[in-house]
Coordinates of C-alpha atoms and ligand atoms in Angstrom, one line a residue:
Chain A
X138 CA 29.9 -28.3 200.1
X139 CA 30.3 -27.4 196.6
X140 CA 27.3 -25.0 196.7
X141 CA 25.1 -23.7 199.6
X142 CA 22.4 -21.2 199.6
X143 CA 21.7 -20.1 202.7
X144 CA 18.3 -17.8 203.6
X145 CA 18.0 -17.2 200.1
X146 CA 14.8 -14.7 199.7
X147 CA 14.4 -13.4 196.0
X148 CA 11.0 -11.2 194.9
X149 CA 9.7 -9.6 192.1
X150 CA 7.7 -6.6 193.1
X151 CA 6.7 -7.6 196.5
X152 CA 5.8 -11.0 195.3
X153 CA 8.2 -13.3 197.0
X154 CA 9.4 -16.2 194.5
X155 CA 12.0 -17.7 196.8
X156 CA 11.2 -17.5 200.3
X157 CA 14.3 -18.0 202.6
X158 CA 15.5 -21.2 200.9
X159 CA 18.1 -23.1 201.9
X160 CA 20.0 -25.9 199.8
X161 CA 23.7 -27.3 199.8
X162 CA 24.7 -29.9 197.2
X163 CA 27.7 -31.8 198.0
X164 CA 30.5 -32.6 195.2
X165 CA 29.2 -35.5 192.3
X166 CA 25.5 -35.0 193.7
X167 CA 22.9 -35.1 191.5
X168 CA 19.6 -33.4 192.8
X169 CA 16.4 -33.6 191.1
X170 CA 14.1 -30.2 191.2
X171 CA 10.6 -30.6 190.6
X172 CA 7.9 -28.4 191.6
X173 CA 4.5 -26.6 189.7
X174 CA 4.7 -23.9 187.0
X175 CA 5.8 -20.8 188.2
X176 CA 6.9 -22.0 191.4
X177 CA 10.5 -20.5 191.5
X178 CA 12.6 -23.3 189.9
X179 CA 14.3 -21.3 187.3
X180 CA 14.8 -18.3 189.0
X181 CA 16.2 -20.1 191.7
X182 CA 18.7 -21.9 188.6
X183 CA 19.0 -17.9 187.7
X184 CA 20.0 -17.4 191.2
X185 CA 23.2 -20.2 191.5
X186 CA 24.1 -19.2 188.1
X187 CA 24.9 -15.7 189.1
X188 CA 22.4 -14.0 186.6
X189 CA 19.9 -12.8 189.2
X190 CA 20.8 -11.5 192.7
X191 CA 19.1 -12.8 195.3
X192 CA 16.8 -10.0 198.3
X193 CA 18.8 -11.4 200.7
X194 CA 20.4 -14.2 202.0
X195 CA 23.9 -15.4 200.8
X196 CA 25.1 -17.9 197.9
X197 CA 28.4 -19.7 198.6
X198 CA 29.9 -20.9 195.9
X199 CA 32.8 -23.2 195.8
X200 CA 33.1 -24.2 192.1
X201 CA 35.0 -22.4 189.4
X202 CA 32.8 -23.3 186.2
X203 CA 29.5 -23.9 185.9
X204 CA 27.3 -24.7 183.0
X205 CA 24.0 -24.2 182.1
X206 CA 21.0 -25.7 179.5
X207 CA 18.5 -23.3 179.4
X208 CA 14.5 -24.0 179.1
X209 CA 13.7 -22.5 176.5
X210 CA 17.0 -24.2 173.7
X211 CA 16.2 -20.6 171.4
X212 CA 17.5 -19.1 174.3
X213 CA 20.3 -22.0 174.9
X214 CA 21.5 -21.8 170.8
X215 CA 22.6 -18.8 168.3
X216 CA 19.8 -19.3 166.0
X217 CA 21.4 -17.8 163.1
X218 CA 24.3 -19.8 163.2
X219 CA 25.1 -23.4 162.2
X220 CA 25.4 -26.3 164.0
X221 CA 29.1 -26.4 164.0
X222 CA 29.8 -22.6 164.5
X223 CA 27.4 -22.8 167.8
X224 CA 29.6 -25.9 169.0
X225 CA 32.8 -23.7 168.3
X226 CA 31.4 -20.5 170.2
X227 CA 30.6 -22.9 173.2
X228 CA 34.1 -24.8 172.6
X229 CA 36.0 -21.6 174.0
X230 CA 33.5 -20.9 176.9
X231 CA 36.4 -20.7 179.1
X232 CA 39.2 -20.3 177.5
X233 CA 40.7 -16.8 175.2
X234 CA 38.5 -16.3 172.2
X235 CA 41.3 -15.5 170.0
X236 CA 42.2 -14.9 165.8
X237 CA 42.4 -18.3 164.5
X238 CA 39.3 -19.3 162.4
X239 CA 36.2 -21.0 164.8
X240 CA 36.4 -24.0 162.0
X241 CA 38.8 -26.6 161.2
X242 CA 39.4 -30.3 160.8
X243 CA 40.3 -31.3 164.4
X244 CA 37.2 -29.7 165.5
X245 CA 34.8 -30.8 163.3
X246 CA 35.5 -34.6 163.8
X247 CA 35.4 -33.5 167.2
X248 CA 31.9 -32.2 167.0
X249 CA 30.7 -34.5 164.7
X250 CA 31.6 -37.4 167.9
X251 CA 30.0 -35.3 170.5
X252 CA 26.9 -35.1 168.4
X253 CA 26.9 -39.3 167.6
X254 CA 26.6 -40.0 171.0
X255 CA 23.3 -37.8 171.1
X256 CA 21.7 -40.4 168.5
X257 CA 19.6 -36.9 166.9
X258 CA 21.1 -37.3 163.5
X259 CA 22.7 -34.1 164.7
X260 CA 26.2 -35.0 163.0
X261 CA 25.4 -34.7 159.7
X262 CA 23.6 -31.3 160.2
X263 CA 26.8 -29.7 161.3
X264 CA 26.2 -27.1 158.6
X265 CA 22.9 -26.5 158.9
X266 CA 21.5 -23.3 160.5
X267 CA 20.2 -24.1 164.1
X268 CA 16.8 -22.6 163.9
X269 CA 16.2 -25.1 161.0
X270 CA 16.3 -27.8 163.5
X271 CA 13.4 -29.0 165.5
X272 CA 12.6 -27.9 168.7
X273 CA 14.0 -31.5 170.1
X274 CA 17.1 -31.2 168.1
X275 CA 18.2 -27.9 169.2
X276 CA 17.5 -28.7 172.9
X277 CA 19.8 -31.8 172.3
X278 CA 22.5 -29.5 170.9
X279 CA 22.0 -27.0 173.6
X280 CA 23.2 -30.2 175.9
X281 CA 25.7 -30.9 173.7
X282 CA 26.8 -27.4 173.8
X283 CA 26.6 -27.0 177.5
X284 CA 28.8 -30.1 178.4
X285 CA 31.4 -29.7 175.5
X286 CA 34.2 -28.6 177.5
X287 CA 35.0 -29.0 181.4
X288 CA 32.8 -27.6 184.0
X289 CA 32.0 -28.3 188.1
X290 CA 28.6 -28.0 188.0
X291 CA 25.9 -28.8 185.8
X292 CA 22.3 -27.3 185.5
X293 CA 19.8 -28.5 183.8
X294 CA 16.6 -27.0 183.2
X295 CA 13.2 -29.7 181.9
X296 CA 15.9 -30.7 179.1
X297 CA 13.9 -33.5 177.8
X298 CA 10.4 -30.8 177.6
X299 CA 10.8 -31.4 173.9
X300 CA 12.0 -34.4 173.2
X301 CA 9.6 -37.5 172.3
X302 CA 9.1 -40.3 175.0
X303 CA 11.7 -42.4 173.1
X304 CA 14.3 -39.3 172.7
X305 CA 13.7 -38.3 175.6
X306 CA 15.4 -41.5 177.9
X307 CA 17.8 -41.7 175.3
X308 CA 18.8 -38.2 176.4
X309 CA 18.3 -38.5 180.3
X310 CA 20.5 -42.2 180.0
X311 CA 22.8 -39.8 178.1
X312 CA 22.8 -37.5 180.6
X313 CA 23.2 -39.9 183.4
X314 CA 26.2 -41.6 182.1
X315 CA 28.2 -38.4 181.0
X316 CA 27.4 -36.3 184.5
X317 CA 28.2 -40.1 186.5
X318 CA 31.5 -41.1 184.2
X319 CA 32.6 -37.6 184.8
X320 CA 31.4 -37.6 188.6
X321 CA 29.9 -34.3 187.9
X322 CA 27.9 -32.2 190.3
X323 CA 23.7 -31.8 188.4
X324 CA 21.0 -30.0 189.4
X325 CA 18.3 -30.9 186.8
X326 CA 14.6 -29.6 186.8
X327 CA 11.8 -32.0 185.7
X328 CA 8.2 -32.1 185.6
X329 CA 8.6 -35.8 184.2
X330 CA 8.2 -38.2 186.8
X331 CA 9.8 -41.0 185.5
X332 CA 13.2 -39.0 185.3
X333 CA 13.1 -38.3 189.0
X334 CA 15.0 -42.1 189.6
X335 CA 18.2 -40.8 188.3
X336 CA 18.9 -38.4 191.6
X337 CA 20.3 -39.2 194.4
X338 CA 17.3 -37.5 195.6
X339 CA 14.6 -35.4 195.0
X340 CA 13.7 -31.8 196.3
X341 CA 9.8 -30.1 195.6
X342 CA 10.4 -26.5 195.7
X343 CA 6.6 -25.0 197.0
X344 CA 6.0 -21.9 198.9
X345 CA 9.4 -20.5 197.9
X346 CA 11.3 -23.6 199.7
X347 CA 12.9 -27.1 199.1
X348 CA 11.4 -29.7 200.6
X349 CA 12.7 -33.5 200.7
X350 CA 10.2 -35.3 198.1
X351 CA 11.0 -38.7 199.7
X352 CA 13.0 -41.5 199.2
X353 CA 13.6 -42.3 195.4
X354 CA 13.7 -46.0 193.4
X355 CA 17.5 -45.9 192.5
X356 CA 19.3 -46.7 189.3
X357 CA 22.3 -48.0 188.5
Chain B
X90 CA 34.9 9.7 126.7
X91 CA 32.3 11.4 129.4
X92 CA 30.1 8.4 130.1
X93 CA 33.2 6.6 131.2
X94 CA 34.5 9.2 133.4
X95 CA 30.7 9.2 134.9
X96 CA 31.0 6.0 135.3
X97 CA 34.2 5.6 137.0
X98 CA 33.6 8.4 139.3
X99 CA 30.0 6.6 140.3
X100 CA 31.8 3.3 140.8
X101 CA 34.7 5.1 143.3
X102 CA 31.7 6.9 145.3
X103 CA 30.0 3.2 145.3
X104 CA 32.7 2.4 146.9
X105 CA 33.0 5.1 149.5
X106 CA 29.5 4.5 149.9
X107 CA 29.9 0.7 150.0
X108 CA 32.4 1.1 153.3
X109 CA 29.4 3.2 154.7
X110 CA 27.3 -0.2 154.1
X111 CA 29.7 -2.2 155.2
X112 CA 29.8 -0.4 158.5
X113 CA 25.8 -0.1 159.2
X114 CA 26.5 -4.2 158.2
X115 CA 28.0 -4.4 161.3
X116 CA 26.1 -2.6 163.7
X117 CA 23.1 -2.9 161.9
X118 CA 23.2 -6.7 161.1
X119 CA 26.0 -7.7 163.3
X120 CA 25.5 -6.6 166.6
X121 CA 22.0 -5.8 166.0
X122 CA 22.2 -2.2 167.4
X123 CA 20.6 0.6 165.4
X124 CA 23.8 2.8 165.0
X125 CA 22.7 6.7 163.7
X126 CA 25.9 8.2 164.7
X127 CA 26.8 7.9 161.0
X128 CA 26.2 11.4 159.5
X129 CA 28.2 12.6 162.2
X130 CA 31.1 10.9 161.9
X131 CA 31.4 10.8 158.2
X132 CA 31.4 14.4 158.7
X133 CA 33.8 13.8 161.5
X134 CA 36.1 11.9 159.3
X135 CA 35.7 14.1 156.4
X136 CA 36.7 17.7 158.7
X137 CA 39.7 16.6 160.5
X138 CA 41.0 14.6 157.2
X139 CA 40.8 18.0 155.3
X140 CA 41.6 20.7 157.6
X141 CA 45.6 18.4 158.8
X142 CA 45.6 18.3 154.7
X143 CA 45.0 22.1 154.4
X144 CA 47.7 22.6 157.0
X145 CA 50.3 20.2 154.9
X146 CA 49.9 17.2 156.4
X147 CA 50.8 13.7 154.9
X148 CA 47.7 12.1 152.9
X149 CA 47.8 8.5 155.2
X150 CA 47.9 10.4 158.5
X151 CA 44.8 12.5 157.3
X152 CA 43.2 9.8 156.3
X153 CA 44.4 7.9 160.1
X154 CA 43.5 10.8 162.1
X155 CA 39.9 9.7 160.2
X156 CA 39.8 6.1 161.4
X157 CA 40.7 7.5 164.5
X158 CA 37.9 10.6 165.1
X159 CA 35.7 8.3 163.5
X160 CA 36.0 5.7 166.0
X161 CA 36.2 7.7 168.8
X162 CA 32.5 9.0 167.9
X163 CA 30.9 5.4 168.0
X164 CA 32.8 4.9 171.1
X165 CA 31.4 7.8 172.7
X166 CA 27.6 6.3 171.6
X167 CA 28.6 3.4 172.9
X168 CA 29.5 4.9 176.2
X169 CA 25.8 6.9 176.4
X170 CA 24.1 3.3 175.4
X171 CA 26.0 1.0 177.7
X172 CA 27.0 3.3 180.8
X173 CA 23.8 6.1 180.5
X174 CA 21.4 3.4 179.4
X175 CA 20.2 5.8 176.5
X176 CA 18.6 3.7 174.3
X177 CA 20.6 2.7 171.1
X178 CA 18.5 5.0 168.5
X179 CA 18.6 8.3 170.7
X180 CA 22.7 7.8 171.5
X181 CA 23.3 7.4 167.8
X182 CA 20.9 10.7 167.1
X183 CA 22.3 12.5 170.2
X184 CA 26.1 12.2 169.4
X185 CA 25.1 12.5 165.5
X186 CA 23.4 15.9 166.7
X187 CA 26.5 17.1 168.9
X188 CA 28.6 16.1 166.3
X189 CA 27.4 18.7 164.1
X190 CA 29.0 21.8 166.7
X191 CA 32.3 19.8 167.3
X192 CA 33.0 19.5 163.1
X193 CA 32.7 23.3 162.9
X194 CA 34.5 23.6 165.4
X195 CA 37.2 21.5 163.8
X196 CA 36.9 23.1 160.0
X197 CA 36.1 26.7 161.5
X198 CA 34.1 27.5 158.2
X199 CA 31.1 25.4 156.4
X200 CA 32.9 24.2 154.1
X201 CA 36.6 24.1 152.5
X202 CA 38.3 23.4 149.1
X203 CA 41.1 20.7 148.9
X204 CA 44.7 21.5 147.9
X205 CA 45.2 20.5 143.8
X206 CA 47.4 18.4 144.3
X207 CA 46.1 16.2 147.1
X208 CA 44.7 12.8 145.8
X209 CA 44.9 9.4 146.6
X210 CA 44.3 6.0 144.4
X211 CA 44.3 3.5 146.8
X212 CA 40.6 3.5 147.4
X213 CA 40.5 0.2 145.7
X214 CA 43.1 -1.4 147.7
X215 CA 41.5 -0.2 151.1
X216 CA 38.3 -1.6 149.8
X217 CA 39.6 -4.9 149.1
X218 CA 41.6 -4.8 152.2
X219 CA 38.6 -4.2 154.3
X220 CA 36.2 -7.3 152.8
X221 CA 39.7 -9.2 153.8
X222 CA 39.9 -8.2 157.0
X223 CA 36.4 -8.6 158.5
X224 CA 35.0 -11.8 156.5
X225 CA 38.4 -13.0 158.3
X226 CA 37.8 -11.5 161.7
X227 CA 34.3 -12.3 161.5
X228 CA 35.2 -16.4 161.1
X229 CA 37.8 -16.7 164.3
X230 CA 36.8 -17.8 167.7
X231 CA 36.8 -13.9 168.4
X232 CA 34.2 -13.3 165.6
X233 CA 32.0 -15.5 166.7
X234 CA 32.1 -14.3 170.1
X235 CA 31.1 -11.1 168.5
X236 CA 28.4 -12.3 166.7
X237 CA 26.7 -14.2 169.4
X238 CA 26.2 -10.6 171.5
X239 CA 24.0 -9.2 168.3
X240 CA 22.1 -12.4 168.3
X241 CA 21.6 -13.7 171.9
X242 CA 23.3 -12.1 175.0
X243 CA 22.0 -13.9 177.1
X244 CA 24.0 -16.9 176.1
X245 CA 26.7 -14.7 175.1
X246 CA 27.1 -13.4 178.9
X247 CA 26.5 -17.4 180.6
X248 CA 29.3 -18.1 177.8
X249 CA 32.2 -15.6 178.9
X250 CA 31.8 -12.7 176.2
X251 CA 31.8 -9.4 177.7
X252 CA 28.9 -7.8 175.0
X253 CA 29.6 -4.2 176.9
X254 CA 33.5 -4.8 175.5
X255 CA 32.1 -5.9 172.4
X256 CA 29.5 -3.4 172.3
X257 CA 31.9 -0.8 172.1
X258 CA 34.4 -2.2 170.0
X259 CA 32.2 -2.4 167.2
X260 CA 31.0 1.1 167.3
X261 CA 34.3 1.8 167.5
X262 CA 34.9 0.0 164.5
X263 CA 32.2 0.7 162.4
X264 CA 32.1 4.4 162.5
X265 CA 36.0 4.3 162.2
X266 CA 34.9 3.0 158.6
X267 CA 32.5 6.0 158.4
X268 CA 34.9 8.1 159.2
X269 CA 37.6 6.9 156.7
X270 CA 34.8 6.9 154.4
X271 CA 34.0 10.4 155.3
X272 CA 37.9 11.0 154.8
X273 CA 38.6 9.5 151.6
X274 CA 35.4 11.2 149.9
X275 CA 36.6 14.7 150.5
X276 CA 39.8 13.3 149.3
X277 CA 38.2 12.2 146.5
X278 CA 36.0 15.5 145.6
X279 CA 38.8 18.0 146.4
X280 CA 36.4 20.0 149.0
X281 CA 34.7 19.3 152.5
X282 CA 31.8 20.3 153.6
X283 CA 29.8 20.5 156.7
X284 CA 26.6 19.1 155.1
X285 CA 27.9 16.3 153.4
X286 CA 26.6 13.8 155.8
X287 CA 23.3 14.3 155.0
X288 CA 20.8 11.2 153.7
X289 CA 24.0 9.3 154.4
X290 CA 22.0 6.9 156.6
X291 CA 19.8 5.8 154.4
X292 CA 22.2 5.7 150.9
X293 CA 24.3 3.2 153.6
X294 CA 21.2 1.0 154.1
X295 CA 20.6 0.8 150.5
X296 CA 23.7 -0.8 150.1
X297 CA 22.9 -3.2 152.5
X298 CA 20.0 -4.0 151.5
X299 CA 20.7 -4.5 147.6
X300 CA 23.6 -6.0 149.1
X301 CA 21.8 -8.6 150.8
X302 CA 19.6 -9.3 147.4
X303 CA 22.7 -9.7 144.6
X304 CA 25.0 -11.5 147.0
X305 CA 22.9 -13.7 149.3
X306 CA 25.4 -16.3 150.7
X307 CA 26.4 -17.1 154.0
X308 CA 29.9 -16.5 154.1
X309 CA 31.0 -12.8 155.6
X310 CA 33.4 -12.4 152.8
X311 CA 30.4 -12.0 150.4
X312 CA 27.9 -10.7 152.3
X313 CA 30.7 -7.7 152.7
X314 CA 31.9 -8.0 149.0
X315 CA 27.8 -7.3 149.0
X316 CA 27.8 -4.4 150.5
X317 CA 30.1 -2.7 147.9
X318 CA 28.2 -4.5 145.3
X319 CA 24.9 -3.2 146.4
X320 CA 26.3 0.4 146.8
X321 CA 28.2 0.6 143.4
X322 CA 24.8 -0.7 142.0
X323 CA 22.6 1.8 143.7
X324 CA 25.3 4.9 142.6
X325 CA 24.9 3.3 138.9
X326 CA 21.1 3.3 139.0
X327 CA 20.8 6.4 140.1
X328 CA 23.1 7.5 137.9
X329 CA 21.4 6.5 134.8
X330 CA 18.0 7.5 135.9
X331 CA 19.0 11.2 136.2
X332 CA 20.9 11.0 132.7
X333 CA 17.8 8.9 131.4
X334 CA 16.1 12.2 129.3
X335 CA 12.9 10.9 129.4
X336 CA 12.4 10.7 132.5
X337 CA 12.7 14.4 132.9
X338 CA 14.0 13.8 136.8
X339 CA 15.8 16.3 138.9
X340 CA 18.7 15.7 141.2
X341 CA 16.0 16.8 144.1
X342 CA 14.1 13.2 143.1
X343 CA 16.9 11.2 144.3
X344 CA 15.4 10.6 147.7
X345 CA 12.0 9.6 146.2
X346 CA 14.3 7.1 144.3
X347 CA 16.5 5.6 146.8
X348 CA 13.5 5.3 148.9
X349 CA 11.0 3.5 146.7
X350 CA 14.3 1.5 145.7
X351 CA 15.3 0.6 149.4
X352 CA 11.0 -0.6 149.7
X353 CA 11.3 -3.0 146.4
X354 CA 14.7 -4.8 147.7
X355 CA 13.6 -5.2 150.9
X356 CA 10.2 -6.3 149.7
X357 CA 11.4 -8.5 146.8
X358 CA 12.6 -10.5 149.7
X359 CA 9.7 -11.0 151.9
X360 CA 7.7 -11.6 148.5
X361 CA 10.4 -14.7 147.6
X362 CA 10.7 -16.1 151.2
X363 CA 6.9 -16.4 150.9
X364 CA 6.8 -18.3 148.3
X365 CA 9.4 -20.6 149.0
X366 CA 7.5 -21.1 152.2
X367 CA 4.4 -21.8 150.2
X368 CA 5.5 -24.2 148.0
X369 CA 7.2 -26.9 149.6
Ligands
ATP533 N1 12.4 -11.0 185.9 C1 11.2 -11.3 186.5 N2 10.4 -10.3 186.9 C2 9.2 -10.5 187.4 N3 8.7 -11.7 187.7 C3 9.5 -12.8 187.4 C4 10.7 -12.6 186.8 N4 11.3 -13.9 186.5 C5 10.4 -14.7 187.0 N5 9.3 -14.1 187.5 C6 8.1 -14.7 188.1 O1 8.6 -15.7 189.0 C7 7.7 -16.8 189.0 C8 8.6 -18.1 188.9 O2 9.2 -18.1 187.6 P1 10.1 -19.3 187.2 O3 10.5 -19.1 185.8 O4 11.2 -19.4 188.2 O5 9.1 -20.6 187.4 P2 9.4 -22.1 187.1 O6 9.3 -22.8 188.4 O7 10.7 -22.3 186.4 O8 8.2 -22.5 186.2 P3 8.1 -23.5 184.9 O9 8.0 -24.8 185.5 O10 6.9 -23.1 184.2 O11 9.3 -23.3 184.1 C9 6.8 -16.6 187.9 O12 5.5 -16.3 188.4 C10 7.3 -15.5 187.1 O13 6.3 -14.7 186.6
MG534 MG1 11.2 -22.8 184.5

């Protein structure tokens, strides 16, 4: 298992959000999250993430890097930053931030690819400041950001909220080929039914657990 | 023959001034932590500087042992925000306030005349090398990384940036410019003295700010070059108001100045993003 959560209880003053939840994803699983507002979903992204601590119960964790596109893409981007210069901060997620200037040749072709294949008209914004984007566009580069260098595990949190219907498969189809080519482990929270065919299956998190949501119409 | 020694002595104290800018920049702007430490360690900068010149030392040591007192001050605010949760404001005031005891402590008296024949010319240079230095450092992988902890830590912790580490080191930094600041004007003035670090805050943020209006680019070497700009502009205005007869002003009016001055800059740009927002 490449991540299990076992009797995971978290609570925010005496209400309890997570309720002894268990969950293990296996390695190149993807596993749709879906479940009503407020029910837990992101706090329970929060918890595998490392960023909250869970009551009780324990986290095993058997990946090295994980990744992460936030709900909300102001918190996902550096606003006051361009394009580029938010695709070179996320470029050294794992590696030494060192002296050399965040900007050169090599990586702005670079960019300017990664940003193509998101059909946003992203790569020819590169030096625009991100919170002149739209709301869609920076959610897209928040993706873009998230998956621009290696990682395990992905997690991905109502990505497509923003996006038009149209923009919105493109990015999921996106999504699903670049987490499948790489067989990459996803987690992705959705209140979009229609996106709930690209798991391998489905969990409803209600009363603080996962439950199976029943068999799924695959893709492929 | 006196209006240009005016004015050369008002451009060198923009300048001192400016690196007092250029530091609140950083914390201020940068990191987005509202650093008050600086009275106290210009001061800091300013005592230990003159009392190892009193005693015969070399001008650059002084002026190190500046960089060095000066940085350890923001450190130590640093430390109260990050490790004693003090909010950023009251660690700033705090060690600003405690500051005050350990700089008499260090120049023994209130305040202290220079040798005659210390002095140092270089001002210009360290000016220059400073806008160098951080528009570069600000531009690398590493400045970014510093960057993203003023503007979203959030993403700055899921990304690998330690914002405690970087926290600190730009205290560090910053009021190690203060303090080389505080250094080079007691240098500069022939004397030290324990009150010198008053309204220092505020003539800083004027720079800034006026800064931020004559210079308004994106690139980090400007917006420092700015800083400088802004302060040497505000030392020149004030200048020429007090010398202006008419207006029958008294060095005691320089507050009302600076503030009303600080109010139109910073208003002048609300006023002209409005607008640009209204007409297209
Ligand atoms: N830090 C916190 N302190 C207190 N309560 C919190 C905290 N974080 C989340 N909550 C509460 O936990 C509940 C679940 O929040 P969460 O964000 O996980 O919901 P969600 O399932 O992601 O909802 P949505 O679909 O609207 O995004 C909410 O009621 C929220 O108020
Ligand atoms: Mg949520």
């Amino acid at each position: 298992m490449l991540l299990k959560l076992d009797n995971v209880s978290v609570q925010f003053n005496e209400r309890k959000i997570l309720d002894r939840l268990d969950l293990s994803v296996a390695r190149g699983e993807f596993v749709v999250i879906i479940g009503d507002n407020g029910a837990g979903k992101s706090t329970l992204f929060n918890v595998i993430a490392g960023q909250e601590n869970p009551t009780s119960g324990r986290v095993v964790r058997n990946f090295l890097k994980i990744t992460r596109v936030m709900q909300d893409p102001r918190v996902g981007t550096l606003g006051n930053m361009t394009v580029k210069e938010n695709l070179a901060f996320a470029y050294k997620r794992e590696s030494r931030r060192g002296w050399r200037p965040c900007i050169n040749k090599d990586r702005i072709s670079m960019f300017r690819e990664k940003l193509k294949i998101l059909n946003m008209n992203l790569e020819d914004k590169l030096n625009d400041t991100v919170q002149t984007l739209s709301g869609g566009q920076r959610q897209a580069l928040a993706f873009a950001m998230a998956v621009l260098v290696d990682y395990d595990i992905i997690l991905l949190d109502e990505v497509t909220a923003a996006l038009n219907p149209e923009s919105a498969s493109n990015l999921m189809e996106l999504i699903n080929r670049t987490v499948r080519i790489d067989q990459k482990t996803c987690l992705m929270i959705t209140h979009n039914p229609a996106h709930e065919k690209y798991g391998d299956r489905v969990l409803k998190l209600e009363n603080g657990r996962l439950y199976d949501a029943g068999p799924i119409k695959k893709v492929k | 023959m006196a209006l240009g020694n005016e004015i050369s002595s008002c451009i060198a104290l923009g300048l001192l001034q400016g690196i007092i800018g250029t530091a609140l920049f950083l914390t201020l702007r940068i990191l987005n932590f509202t650093d008050l430490t600086c009275e106290g360690s210009f001061v800091l900068g300013s005592c230990v500087s003159s009392i190892l010149l009193l005693r015969g030392c070399n001008v650059y040591i002084s002026i190190i042992a500046a960089l060095f007192a000066g940085g350890l001050a923001g450190l130590s605010t640093g430390v109260l925000n990050i490790f004693f949760k003090v909010k950023d404001i009251l660690a700033g005031i705090l060690i600003a306030f405690m500051l005050y005891s350990v700089n008499l402590r260090v120049l023994d008296v209130p305040n202290i005349t220079l040798p005659e024949n210390v002095s140092f010319g270089g001002i210009y240079v360290f000016c220059f090398g400073i806008i160098c230095v951080l528009g570069y450092l600000l531009t690398t992988d590493w400045g970014l990384a510093f960057r993203s902890v003023g503007q979203n830590p959030t993403l700055a912790v899921t990304s690998g940036v330690s914002v405690k580490k970087i926290t600190l080191i730009g205290l560090a930094l910053s009021n190690a410019l203060i303090g080389l600041s505080g250094s080079l004007f007691s240098i500069n003035q022939g004397f030290c003295d324990i009150g010198s670090g008053t309204g220092l805050l505020i003539v800083g943020l004027a720079s800034v700010v006026i800064g931020e209006r004559v210079l308004p680019f994106k690139s980090f070497y400007l917006k420092i070059l700015g800083c400088f700009c802004g302060a040497v502009l505000y030392r020149l205005f004030i200048c020429i108001a007090l010398n202006f007869d008419l207006l029958k002003l008294r060095p005691s009016d320089i507050n009302m100045i600076t503030g009303l001055l600080i109010l139109v800059f910073m208003s002048s740009k609300i006023i002209t993003r409005r607008r640009r927002i209204t007409c297209c």
